[in-house]
Short mmCIF file of the C-alpha atoms (twelve columns), coordinates in Angstrom:
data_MODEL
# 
_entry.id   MODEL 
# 
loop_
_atom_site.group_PDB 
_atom_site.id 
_atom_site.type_symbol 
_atom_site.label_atom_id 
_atom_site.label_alt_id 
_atom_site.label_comp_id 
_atom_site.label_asym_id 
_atom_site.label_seq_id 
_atom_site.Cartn_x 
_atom_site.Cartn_y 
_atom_site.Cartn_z 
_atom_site.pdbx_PDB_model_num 
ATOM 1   C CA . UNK A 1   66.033  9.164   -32.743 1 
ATOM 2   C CA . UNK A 2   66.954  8.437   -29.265 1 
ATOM 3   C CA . UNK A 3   65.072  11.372  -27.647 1 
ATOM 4   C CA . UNK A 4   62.195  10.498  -30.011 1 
ATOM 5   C CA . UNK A 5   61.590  6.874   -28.931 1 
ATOM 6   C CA . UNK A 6   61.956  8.434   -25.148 1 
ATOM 7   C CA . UNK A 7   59.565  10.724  -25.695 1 
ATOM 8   C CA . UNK A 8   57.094  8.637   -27.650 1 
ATOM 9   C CA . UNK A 9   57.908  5.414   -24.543 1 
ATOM 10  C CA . UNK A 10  57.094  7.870   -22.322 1 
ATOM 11  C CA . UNK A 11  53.318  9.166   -23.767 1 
ATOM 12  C CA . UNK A 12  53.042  5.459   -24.282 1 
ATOM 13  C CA . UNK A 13  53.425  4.714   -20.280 1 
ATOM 14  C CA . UNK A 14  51.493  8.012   -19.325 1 
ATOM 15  C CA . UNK A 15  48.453  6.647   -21.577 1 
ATOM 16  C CA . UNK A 16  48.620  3.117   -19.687 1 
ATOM 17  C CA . UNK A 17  48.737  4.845   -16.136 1 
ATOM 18  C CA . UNK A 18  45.652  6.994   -17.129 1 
ATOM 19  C CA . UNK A 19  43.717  4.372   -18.320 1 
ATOM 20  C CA . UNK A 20  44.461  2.279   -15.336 1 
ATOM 21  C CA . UNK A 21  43.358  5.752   -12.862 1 
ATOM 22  C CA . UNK A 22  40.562  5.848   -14.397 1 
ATOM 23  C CA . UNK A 23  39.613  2.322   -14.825 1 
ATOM 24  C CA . UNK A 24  39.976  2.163   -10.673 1 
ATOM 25  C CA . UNK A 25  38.557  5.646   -10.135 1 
ATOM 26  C CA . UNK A 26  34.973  3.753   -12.521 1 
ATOM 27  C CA . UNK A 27  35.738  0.507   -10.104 1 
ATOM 28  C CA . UNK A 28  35.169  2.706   -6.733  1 
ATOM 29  C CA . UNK A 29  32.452  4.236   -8.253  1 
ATOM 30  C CA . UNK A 30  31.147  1.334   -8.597  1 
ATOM 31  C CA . UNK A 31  31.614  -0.183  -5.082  1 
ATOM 32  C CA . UNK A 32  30.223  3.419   -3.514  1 
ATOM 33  C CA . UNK A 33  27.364  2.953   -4.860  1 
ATOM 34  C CA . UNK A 34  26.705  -0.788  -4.164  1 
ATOM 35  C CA . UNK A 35  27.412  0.069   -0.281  1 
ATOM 36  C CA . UNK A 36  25.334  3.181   -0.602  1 
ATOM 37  C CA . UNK A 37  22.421  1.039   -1.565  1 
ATOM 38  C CA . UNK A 38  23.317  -1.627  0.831   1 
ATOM 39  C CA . UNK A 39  23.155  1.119   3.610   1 
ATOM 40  C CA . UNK A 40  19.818  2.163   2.376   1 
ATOM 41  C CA . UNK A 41  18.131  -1.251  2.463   1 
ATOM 42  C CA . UNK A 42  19.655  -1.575  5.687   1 
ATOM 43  C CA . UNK A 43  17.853  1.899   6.975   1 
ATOM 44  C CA . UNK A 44  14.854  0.941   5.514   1 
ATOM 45  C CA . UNK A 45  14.174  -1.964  6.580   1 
ATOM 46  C CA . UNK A 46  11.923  -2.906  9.235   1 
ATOM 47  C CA . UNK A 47  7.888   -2.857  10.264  1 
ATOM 48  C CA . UNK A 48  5.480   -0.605  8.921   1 
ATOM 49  C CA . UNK A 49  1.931   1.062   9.613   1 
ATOM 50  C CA . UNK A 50  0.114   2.869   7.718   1 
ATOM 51  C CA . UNK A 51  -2.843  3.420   5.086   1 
ATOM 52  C CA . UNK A 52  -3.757  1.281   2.345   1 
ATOM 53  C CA . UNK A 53  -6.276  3.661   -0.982  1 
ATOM 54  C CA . UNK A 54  -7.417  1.503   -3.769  1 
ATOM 55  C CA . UNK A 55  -8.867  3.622   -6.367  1 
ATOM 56  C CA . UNK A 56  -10.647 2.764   -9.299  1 
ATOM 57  C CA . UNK A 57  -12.095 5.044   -11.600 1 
ATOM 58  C CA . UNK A 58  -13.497 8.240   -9.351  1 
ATOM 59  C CA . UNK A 59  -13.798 6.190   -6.313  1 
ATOM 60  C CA . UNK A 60  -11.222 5.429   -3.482  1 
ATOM 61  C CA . UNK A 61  -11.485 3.366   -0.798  1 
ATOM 62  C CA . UNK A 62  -9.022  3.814   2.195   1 
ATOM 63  C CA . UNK A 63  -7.961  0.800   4.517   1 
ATOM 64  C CA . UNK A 64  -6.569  1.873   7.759   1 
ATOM 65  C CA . UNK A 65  -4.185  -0.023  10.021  1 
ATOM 66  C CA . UNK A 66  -2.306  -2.359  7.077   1 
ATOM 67  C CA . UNK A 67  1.118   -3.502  8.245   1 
ATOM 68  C CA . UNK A 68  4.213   -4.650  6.244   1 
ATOM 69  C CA . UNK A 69  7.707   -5.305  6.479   1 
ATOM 70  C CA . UNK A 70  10.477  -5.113  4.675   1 
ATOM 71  C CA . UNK A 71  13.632  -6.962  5.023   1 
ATOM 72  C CA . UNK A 72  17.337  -6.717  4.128   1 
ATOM 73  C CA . UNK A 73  16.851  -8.963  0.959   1 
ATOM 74  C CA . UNK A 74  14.357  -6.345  -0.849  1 
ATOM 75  C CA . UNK A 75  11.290  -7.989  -0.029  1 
ATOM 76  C CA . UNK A 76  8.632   -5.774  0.828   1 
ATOM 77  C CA . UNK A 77  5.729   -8.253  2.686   1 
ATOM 78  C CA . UNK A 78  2.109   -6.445  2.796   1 
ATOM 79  C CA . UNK A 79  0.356   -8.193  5.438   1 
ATOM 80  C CA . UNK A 80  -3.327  -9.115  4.734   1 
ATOM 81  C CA . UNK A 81  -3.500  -7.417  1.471   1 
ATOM 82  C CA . UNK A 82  -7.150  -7.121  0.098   1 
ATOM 83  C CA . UNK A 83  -7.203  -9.603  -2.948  1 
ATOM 84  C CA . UNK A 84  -11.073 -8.666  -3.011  1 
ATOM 85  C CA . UNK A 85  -10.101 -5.106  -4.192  1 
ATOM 86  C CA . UNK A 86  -9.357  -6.265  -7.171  1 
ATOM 87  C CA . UNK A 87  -12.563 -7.096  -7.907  1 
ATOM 88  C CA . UNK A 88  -13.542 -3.449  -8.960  1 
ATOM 89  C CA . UNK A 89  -11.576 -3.399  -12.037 1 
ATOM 90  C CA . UNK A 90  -14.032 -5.728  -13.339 1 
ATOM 91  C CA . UNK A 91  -16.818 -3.586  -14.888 1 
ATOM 92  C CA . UNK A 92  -19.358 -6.396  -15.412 1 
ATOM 93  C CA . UNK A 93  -19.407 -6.963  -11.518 1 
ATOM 94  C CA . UNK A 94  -21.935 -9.549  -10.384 1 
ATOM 95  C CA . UNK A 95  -22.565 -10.640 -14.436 1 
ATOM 96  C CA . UNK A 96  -18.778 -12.204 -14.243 1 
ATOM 97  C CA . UNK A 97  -17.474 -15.176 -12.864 1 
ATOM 98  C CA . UNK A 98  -14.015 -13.171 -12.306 1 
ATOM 99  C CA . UNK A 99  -15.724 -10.683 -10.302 1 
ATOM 100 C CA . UNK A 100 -17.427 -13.404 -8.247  1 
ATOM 101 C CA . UNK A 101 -14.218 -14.963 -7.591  1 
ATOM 102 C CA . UNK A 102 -12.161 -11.773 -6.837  1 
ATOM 103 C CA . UNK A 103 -15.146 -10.941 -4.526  1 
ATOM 104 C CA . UNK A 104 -14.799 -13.799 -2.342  1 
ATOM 105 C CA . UNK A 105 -10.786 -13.679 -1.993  1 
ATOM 106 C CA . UNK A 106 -9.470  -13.458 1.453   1 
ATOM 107 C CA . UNK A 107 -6.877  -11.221 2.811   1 
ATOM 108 C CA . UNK A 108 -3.253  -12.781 2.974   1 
ATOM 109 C CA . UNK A 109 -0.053  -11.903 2.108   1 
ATOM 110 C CA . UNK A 110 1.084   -10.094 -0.485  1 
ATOM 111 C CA . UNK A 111 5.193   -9.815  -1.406  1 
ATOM 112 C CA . UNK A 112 6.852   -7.395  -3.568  1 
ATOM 113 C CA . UNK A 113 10.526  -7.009  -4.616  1 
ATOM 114 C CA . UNK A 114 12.851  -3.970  -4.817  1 
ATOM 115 C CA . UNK A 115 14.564  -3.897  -7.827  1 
ATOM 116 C CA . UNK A 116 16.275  -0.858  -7.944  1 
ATOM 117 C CA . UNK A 117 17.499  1.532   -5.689  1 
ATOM 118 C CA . UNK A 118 18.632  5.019   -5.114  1 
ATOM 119 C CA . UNK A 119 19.616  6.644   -2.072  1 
ATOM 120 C CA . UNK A 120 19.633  10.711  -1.811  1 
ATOM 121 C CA . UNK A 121 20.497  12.731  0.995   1 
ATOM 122 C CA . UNK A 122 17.309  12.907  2.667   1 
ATOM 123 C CA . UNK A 123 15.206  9.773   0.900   1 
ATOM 124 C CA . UNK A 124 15.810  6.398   -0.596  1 
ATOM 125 C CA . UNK A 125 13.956  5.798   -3.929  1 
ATOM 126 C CA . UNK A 126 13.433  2.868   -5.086  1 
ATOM 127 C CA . UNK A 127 11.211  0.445   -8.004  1 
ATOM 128 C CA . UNK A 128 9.333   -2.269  -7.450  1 
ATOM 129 C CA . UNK A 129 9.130   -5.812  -9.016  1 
ATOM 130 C CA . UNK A 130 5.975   -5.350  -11.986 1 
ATOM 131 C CA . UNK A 131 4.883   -9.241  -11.297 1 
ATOM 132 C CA . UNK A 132 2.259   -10.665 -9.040  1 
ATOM 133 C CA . UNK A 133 0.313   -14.342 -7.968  1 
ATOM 134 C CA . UNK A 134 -2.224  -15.865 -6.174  1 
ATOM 135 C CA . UNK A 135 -4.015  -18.821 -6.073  1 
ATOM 136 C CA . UNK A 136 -7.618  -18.978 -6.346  1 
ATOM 137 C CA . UNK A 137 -10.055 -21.513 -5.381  1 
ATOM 138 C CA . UNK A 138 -13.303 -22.107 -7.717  1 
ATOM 139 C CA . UNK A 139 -15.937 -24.772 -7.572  1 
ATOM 140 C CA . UNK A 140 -13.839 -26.198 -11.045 1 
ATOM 141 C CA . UNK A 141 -10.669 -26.450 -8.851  1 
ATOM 142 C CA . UNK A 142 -7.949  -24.254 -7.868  1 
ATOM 143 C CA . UNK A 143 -5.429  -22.413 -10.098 1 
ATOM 144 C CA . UNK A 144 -3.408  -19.349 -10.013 1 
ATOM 145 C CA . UNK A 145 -3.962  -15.718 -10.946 1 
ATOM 146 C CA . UNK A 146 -0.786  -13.893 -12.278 1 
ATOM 147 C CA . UNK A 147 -1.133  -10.376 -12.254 1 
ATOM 148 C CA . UNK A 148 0.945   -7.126  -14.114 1 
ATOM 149 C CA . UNK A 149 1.813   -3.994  -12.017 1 
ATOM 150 C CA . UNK A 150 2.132   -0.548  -13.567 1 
ATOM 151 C CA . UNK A 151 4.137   2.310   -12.014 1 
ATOM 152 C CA . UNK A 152 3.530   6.050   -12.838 1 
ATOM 153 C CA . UNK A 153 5.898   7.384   -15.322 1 
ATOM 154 C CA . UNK A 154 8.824   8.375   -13.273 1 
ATOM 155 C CA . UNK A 155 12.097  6.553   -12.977 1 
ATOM 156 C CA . UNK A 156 11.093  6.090   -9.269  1 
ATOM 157 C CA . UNK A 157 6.905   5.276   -8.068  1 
ATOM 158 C CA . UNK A 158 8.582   4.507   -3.769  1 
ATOM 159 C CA . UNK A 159 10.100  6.394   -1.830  1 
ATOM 160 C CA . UNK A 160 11.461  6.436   2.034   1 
ATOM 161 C CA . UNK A 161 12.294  9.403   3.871   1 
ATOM 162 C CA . UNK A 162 14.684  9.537   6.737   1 
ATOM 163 C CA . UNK A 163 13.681  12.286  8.944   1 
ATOM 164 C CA . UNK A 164 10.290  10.661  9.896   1 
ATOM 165 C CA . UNK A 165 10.879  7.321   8.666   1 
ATOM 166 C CA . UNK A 166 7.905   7.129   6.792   1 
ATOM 167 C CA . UNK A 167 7.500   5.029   2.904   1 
ATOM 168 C CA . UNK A 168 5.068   5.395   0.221   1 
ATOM 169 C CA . UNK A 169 4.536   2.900   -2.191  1 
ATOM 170 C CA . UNK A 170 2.522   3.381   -5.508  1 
ATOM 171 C CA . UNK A 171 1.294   0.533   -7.862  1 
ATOM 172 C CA . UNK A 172 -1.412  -0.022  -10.501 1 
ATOM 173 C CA . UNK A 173 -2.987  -3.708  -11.047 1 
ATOM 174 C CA . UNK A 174 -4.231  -3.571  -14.813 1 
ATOM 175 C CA . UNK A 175 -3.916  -7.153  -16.212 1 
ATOM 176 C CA . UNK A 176 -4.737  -10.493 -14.664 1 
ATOM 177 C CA . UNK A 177 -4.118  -14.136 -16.395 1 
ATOM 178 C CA . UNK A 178 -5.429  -17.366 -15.480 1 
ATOM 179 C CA . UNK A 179 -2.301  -19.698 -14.922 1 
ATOM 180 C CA . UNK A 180 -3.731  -23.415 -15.367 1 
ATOM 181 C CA . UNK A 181 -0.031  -24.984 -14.415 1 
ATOM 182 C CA . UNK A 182 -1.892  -28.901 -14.722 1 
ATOM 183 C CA . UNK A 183 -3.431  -27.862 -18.638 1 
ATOM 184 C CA . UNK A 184 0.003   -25.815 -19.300 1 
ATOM 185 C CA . UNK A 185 -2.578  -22.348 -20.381 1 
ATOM 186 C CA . UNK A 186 -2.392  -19.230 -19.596 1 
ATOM 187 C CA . UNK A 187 -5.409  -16.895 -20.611 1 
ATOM 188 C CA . UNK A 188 -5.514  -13.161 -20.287 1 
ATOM 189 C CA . UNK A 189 -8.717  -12.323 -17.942 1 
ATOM 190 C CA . UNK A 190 -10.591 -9.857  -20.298 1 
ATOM 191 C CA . UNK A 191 -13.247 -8.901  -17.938 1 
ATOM 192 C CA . UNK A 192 -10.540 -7.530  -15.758 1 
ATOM 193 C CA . UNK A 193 -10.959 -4.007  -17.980 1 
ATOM 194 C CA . UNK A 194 -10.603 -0.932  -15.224 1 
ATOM 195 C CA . UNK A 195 -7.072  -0.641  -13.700 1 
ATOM 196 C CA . UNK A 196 -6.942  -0.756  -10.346 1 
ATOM 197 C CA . UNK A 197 -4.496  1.774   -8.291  1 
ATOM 198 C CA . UNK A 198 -2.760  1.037   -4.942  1 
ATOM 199 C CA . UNK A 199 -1.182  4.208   -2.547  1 
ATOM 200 C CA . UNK A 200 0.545   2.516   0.351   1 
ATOM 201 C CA . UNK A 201 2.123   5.297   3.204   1 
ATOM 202 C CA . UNK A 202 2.837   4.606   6.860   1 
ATOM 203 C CA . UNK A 203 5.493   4.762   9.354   1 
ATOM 204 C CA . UNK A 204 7.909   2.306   11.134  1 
ATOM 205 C CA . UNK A 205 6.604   1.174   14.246  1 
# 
């Protein structure tokens, strides 16, 4: 009875210490891999150059020379982003009051947000935030456009590679809403009706 009690004391206390290996080996996973992703925002970071396509439908139109930056905090900041590009995904053009307004938008910033990460030997993946706004100013006042990004169906649409430093960026603009934050309304902009893709690559500088 003796021997059995040892025995069965002794499968008990292996158990425990196997759980508790394996409940700190899933604990240093864990911390790897936030301080792998820490060291990839940290090698990512910094300025960019590079080329800005907008494509909608079977036409592209390439902006040279747009800058960004991206900081240690996952915000990506496109500098002078073209607002007015936006205005081809409305189909009615000139016969909207949308397309008038996206028309006339000036360059300014534009920030997005890294939400997930994953570092490989040679690149750093990553996703980006799906959520956009801007304010627009009409002759009826000023109120805010919130707009929906759409990434391609992978698990990752960025990417940075090491050996040349360079990051691509892919995101698709297909749904715009008039915010009207003093009426409390939001209404989905239905003239907004051709998505509108972004391809952002460049180098650090």
């Amino acid at each position: 009875m003796k021997k059995i009690m040892t025995f069965t004391a002794m499968a008990v206390c292996a158990l425990i210490i196997a759980l508790f290996t394996a409940s700190c080996s899933k604990d240093n996973d864990i911390l790897d891999a936030e301080r792998n992703a820490t060291q990839a925002l940290n090698n990512i970071a910094g300025n960019y150059k590079g080329n800005l396509a907008a494509t909608y439908g079977a036409t592209t139109i390439i902006s040279p020379g747009t800058t960004w930056t991206v900081d240690k905090k996952s915000t990506i900041t496109i500098n002078n982003f073209p607002y007015q590009m936006l205005a081809n995904g409305v189909s009615k053009n000139t016969a909207s009051s949308l397309y008038t307004t996206l028309i006339n938008e000036k360059q300014r910033p534009l920030k997005l947000y890294i939400t997930t990460i994953h570092p490989q030997d040679s690149k750093v993946l990553f996703n980006l935030s799906s959520n956009f706004s801007f304010e627009v100013t009409t002759t009826s006042g000023t109120y805010e456009l919130s707009g929906l990004f759409t990434f391609k169906n992978q698990p990752f649409s960025s990417s940075y590679t090491m050996n040349n430093s360079e990051m691509q960026l892919q995101f698709t603009a297909n749904k715009l809403v008039k915010v009207d934050k003093a009426h409390a309304t939001a209404i989905i902009q239905e003239d907004f009706d051709t998505p509108v893709n972004f391809y952002l690559t460049g180098n650090k500088v």
